[in-house]
Amino acid sequence: MKLILLGAPGAGKGTQATKISERYGIVHISTGDIFRANLKNGTRIGLLAKSYMDRGELVPDEVTCDIVKDRLTWEDAAKGYLLDGFPRNLFQAEALDTFAEIDGVVNINIDQSLLLDRLCGRRVCRECGESYHVSMLGGATVCARCGGELYQRKDDNPETVASRLSVYNEQTAPLIDYYTKKGVILNFTSTEAPPEVLFEEIRETLDRRFR
Ligand code: AP5
Ligand code: MG
Ligand code: ZN
């Protein structure tokens, strides 16, 4: 199963990706996570990506497409994968068409008024990448899954979130139409219900379609 996860920043792509990849045994590939790992390791790509991520802008297409193209050749991607945060514009979508054949696009729609609170309240585990919202943590500062330290992403502040949202609306949202025309889109809506509720809907749809 080769899937794309599409949705605005904060729609819950990362949250659902963990559950989907566990359930279907496919590898979760997040370009945002790859850039953050590069930054942590001080690589050239990490430093380049940082300047764009801090402003909420897209890292240049050539760099991003090369990374994904290479990542899909790794052995763990042979059984299928879940792309989270790629493609993010038409150029990347057309590039992906040249090196992959996608079975489905899980598109998470969300009322954008919910996003600022979700993102500015997000805390992420440094070890396993799990996302939490401060309102659910009850003061905890470590990850419930692995005990890792929780931190706040540098781009989760009101100014950068505004810029990420406008990039999404201008460059990424048109991909909904692109994949609808290809007949592979699967539409969902994230509400204020807990993530497990949305995951149940996604699971039912994927089971029906691919099992
Ligand atoms: P990336 O890391 O992909 O960030 P993003 O797309 O902005 O999305 P997020 O990770 O912020 O949100 P999410 O949808 O994963 O939400 P989450 O599940 O965490 O990209 C970062 C940057 O990298 C980009 O700005 C760009 O610079 C660069 N980049 C990445 N890919 C690129 C590409 N292809 N090309 C060029 N540049 C690229 O959930 C958010 C919060 O909500 C959490 O606190 C969570 O606990 C909470 N939550 C989730 N679901 C629910 C729910 N149902 N109810 C209540 N709370 C919920
Ligand atoms: Mg994410
Ligand atoms: Zn953890």
Coordinates of C-alpha atoms and ligand atoms in Angstrom, one line a residue:
M1 CA 0.0 0.0 0.0
K2 CA 1.5 3.3 -1.1
L3 CA -0.2 6.3 0.5
I4 CA 0.0 10.1 0.8
L5 CA -1.2 12.0 3.8
L6 CA -2.5 15.4 2.8
G7 CA -3.7 18.2 5.1
A8 CA -3.0 21.6 6.6
P9 CA -0.3 22.1 9.2
G10 CA -1.8 20.8 12.4
A11 CA -4.6 18.7 10.7
G12 CA -3.2 15.7 12.4
K13 CA -1.0 14.1 9.7
G14 CA 1.7 13.0 12.1
T15 CA -0.8 11.8 14.7
Q16 CA -2.6 9.6 12.2
A17 CA 0.5 8.5 10.4
T18 CA 1.8 6.7 13.5
K19 CA -1.4 4.7 13.8
I20 CA -1.7 4.0 10.0
S21 CA 1.8 2.8 9.7
E22 CA 1.5 0.5 12.7
R23 CA -1.8 -1.0 11.5
Y24 CA -0.7 -1.7 7.9
G25 CA 3.0 -2.3 8.5
I26 CA 4.1 0.4 6.1
V27 CA 6.9 2.8 6.8
H28 CA 6.1 6.4 7.8
I29 CA 8.1 8.9 5.7
S30 CA 7.8 12.5 6.9
T31 CA 9.9 15.1 5.0
G32 CA 9.5 17.5 8.0
D33 CA 10.9 14.8 10.3
I34 CA 13.8 14.1 7.8
F35 CA 14.7 17.8 7.8
R36 CA 14.5 18.0 11.6
A37 CA 16.7 14.9 12.0
N38 CA 19.2 16.5 9.5
L39 CA 19.3 19.7 11.5
K40 CA 19.9 17.8 14.8
N41 CA 22.8 16.0 13.1
G42 CA 24.1 19.3 11.8
T43 CA 24.2 18.3 8.1
R44 CA 24.3 20.7 5.2
I45 CA 20.7 19.8 4.2
G46 CA 19.6 20.4 7.8
L47 CA 21.2 23.9 7.9
L48 CA 19.7 24.8 4.5
A49 CA 16.2 23.5 5.5
K50 CA 16.3 25.4 8.8
S51 CA 16.3 28.8 7.1
Y52 CA 13.1 27.9 5.3
M53 CA 11.4 26.0 8.1
D54 CA 11.9 28.9 10.6
R55 CA 10.0 31.2 8.1
G56 CA 7.3 28.6 7.4
E57 CA 8.3 28.4 3.8
L58 CA 8.9 25.4 1.6
V59 CA 12.4 23.9 1.4
P60 CA 13.5 24.1 -2.4
D61 CA 11.8 21.4 -4.5
E62 CA 15.0 19.9 -6.0
V63 CA 16.4 19.2 -2.5
T64 CA 13.1 17.8 -1.2
C65 CA 12.4 15.6 -4.3
D66 CA 15.9 14.1 -4.3
I67 CA 15.5 13.1 -0.6
V68 CA 12.2 11.4 -1.2
K69 CA 13.3 9.7 -4.4
D70 CA 16.2 8.2 -2.6
R71 CA 14.3 7.3 0.6
L72 CA 11.8 5.3 -1.5
T73 CA 14.6 3.0 -2.7
W74 CA 15.4 1.8 0.9
E75 CA 14.5 -1.8 1.6
D76 CA 11.8 -0.9 4.3
A77 CA 9.8 1.0 1.6
A78 CA 9.4 -2.1 -0.6
K79 CA 6.3 -3.3 1.3
G80 CA 4.6 0.1 1.0
Y81 CA 4.9 3.5 2.6
L82 CA 3.0 6.5 3.9
L83 CA 4.3 9.9 2.7
D84 CA 3.5 12.6 5.3
G85 CA 4.1 16.2 4.1
F86 CA 5.2 15.3 0.6
P87 CA 4.2 16.3 -2.0
R88 CA 3.4 19.9 -1.0
N89 CA 3.0 21.6 -4.4
L90 CA 2.3 20.8 -8.0
F91 CA 6.0 20.5 -8.9
Q92 CA 6.6 17.9 -6.2
A93 CA 3.4 16.0 -7.2
E94 CA 4.5 15.8 -10.8
A95 CA 8.0 14.7 -9.8
L96 CA 6.6 12.0 -7.6
D97 CA 4.6 10.7 -10.6
T98 CA 7.9 10.0 -12.3
F99 CA 9.2 7.6 -9.6
A100 CA 6.2 6.2 -7.7
E101 CA 2.7 4.9 -8.2
I102 CA 0.4 6.0 -5.4
D103 CA -2.6 3.9 -4.4
G104 CA -4.5 6.4 -2.3
V105 CA -4.4 9.9 -0.8
V106 CA -5.7 10.3 2.7
N107 CA -6.8 13.9 2.8
I108 CA -7.6 15.4 6.2
N109 CA -9.9 18.4 6.0
I110 CA -10.1 20.7 9.1
D111 CA -11.7 24.0 10.1
Q112 CA -8.6 26.3 10.1
S113 CA -9.8 28.1 13.2
L114 CA -8.7 25.1 15.2
L115 CA -5.1 25.1 14.0
L116 CA -3.4 27.9 15.9
D117 CA -4.3 26.4 19.2
R118 CA -3.4 22.9 18.1
L119 CA 0.0 23.9 16.8
C120 CA 1.0 26.4 19.5
G121 CA 0.0 23.8 22.2
R122 CA 1.8 20.9 20.6
R123 CA 4.7 19.2 22.4
V124 CA 6.7 16.6 20.6
C125 CA 8.8 13.7 22.0
R126 CA 12.5 14.1 21.2
E127 CA 13.0 10.3 21.1
C128 CA 10.0 8.7 19.3
G129 CA 8.4 11.7 17.6
E130 CA 5.0 11.3 19.3
S131 CA 2.9 14.5 19.4
Y132 CA 0.9 15.7 22.4
H133 CA -1.2 18.7 23.1
V134 CA -0.5 20.6 26.4
S135 CA -4.2 20.3 27.3
M136 CA -3.8 16.5 27.4
L137 CA -0.5 16.4 29.3
G138 CA -1.7 17.4 32.7
G139 CA 1.7 19.0 33.4
A140 CA 3.7 15.9 32.2
T141 CA 7.0 16.8 30.6
V142 CA 8.0 13.3 29.3
C143 CA 6.5 11.1 26.7
A144 CA 3.9 8.5 27.8
R145 CA 5.1 6.0 25.2
C146 CA 8.9 6.1 25.8
G147 CA 9.8 8.5 28.6
G148 CA 11.6 10.8 26.1
E149 CA 11.8 14.6 26.7
L150 CA 9.0 16.7 25.2
Y151 CA 9.9 19.9 23.4
Q152 CA 8.1 22.6 21.4
R153 CA 8.9 22.9 17.7
K154 CA 10.5 26.2 16.7
D155 CA 8.0 26.8 13.9
D156 CA 5.0 26.3 16.3
N157 CA 4.6 30.1 17.1
P158 CA 1.8 32.4 15.8
E159 CA 3.8 34.2 13.1
T160 CA 5.3 31.1 11.6
V161 CA 2.0 29.2 11.8
A162 CA 0.4 32.1 9.8
S163 CA 3.0 31.7 7.1
R164 CA 2.7 27.9 7.0
L165 CA -1.0 28.2 6.6
S166 CA -0.8 30.6 3.7
V167 CA 1.8 28.4 2.0
Y168 CA -0.7 25.5 2.5
N169 CA -3.6 27.4 1.1
E170 CA -1.7 28.7 -1.9
Q171 CA 0.5 25.7 -2.9
T172 CA -0.7 22.5 -1.2
A173 CA -4.5 22.7 -1.2
P174 CA -4.6 22.6 -5.1
L175 CA -3.3 19.0 -4.8
I176 CA -6.7 17.9 -3.5
D177 CA -8.0 18.7 -7.0
Y178 CA -5.0 17.0 -8.6
Y179 CA -5.5 13.7 -6.8
T180 CA -9.3 13.9 -7.1
K181 CA -8.9 14.0 -10.8
K182 CA -6.7 10.9 -10.6
G183 CA -9.5 9.1 -8.7
V184 CA -7.3 8.3 -5.6
I185 CA -8.4 10.8 -3.0
L186 CA -10.1 9.6 0.2
N187 CA -11.6 12.5 2.1
F188 CA -11.9 12.8 5.9
T189 CA -12.6 15.6 8.3
S190 CA -10.8 16.2 11.6
T191 CA -13.1 17.6 14.3
E192 CA -12.6 18.3 18.0
A193 CA -13.1 14.5 18.7
P194 CA -10.1 12.6 19.8
P195 CA -7.6 11.3 17.2
E196 CA -8.8 7.7 17.7
V197 CA -12.2 8.6 16.3
L198 CA -10.7 9.9 13.0
F199 CA -8.4 6.9 12.9
E200 CA -11.4 4.5 13.1
E201 CA -12.9 6.2 10.0
I202 CA -9.6 6.1 8.1
R203 CA -9.0 2.4 9.1
E204 CA -12.5 1.4 7.9
T205 CA -12.1 3.1 4.6
L206 CA -8.6 1.7 4.0
D207 CA -9.7 -1.8 5.0
R208 CA -12.6 -1.6 2.6
R209 CA -10.5 -0.3 -0.2
F210 CA -7.3 -2.3 0.1
R211 CA -7.9 -5.5 2.0
Ligands
AP5_1 P1 6.0 19.4 8.7 O1 6.8 18.8 9.8 O2 5.4 18.4 7.7 O3 4.8 20.3 9.3 P2 3.4 20.6 8.8 O4 2.9 20.1 7.5 O5 3.3 22.1 9.1 O6 2.5 19.8 9.7 P3 2.6 19.5 11.2 O7 3.6 18.4 11.5 O8 2.8 20.8 11.9 O9 1.1 19.0 11.5 P4 0.5 17.6 11.5 O10 -0.6 17.6 10.5 O11 1.5 16.5 11.4 O12 -0.2 17.6 12.9 P5 0.0 16.7 14.3 O13 -0.4 15.3 14.0 O14 1.4 16.9 14.8 O15 6.8 20.5 7.9 C1 7.6 21.4 8.6 C2 8.4 22.3 7.6 O16 9.3 21.5 6.9 C3 7.6 23.0 6.5 O17 7.0 24.2 6.9 C4 8.6 23.2 5.4 O18 9.5 24.2 5.7 C5 9.4 21.9 5.5 N1 8.9 20.8 4.6 C6 8.4 19.6 5.0 N2 8.0 18.9 3.9 C7 8.3 19.7 2.8 C8 8.2 19.5 1.4 N3 7.6 18.4 0.9 N4 8.6 20.5 0.6 C9 9.2 21.6 1.1 N5 9.3 21.8 2.4 C10 8.9 20.9 3.3 O19 -1.0 17.4 15.2 C11 -0.9 18.8 15.6 C12 -1.4 19.0 17.1 O20 -2.8 18.7 17.1 C13 -0.7 18.0 18.1 O21 -0.6 18.7 19.3 C14 -1.7 16.9 18.3 O22 -1.6 16.3 19.5 C15 -3.0 17.6 18.1 N6 -4.1 16.8 17.5 C16 -4.0 15.9 16.5 N7 -5.2 15.4 16.2 C17 -6.1 15.9 17.1 C18 -7.5 15.8 17.4 N8 -8.2 14.9 16.6 N9 -8.0 16.5 18.3 C19 -7.3 17.4 19.1 N10 -6.0 17.5 18.9 C20 -5.4 16.8 17.9
MG2 MG 3.6 16.5 11.2
ZN3 ZN 8.4 9.2 22.9

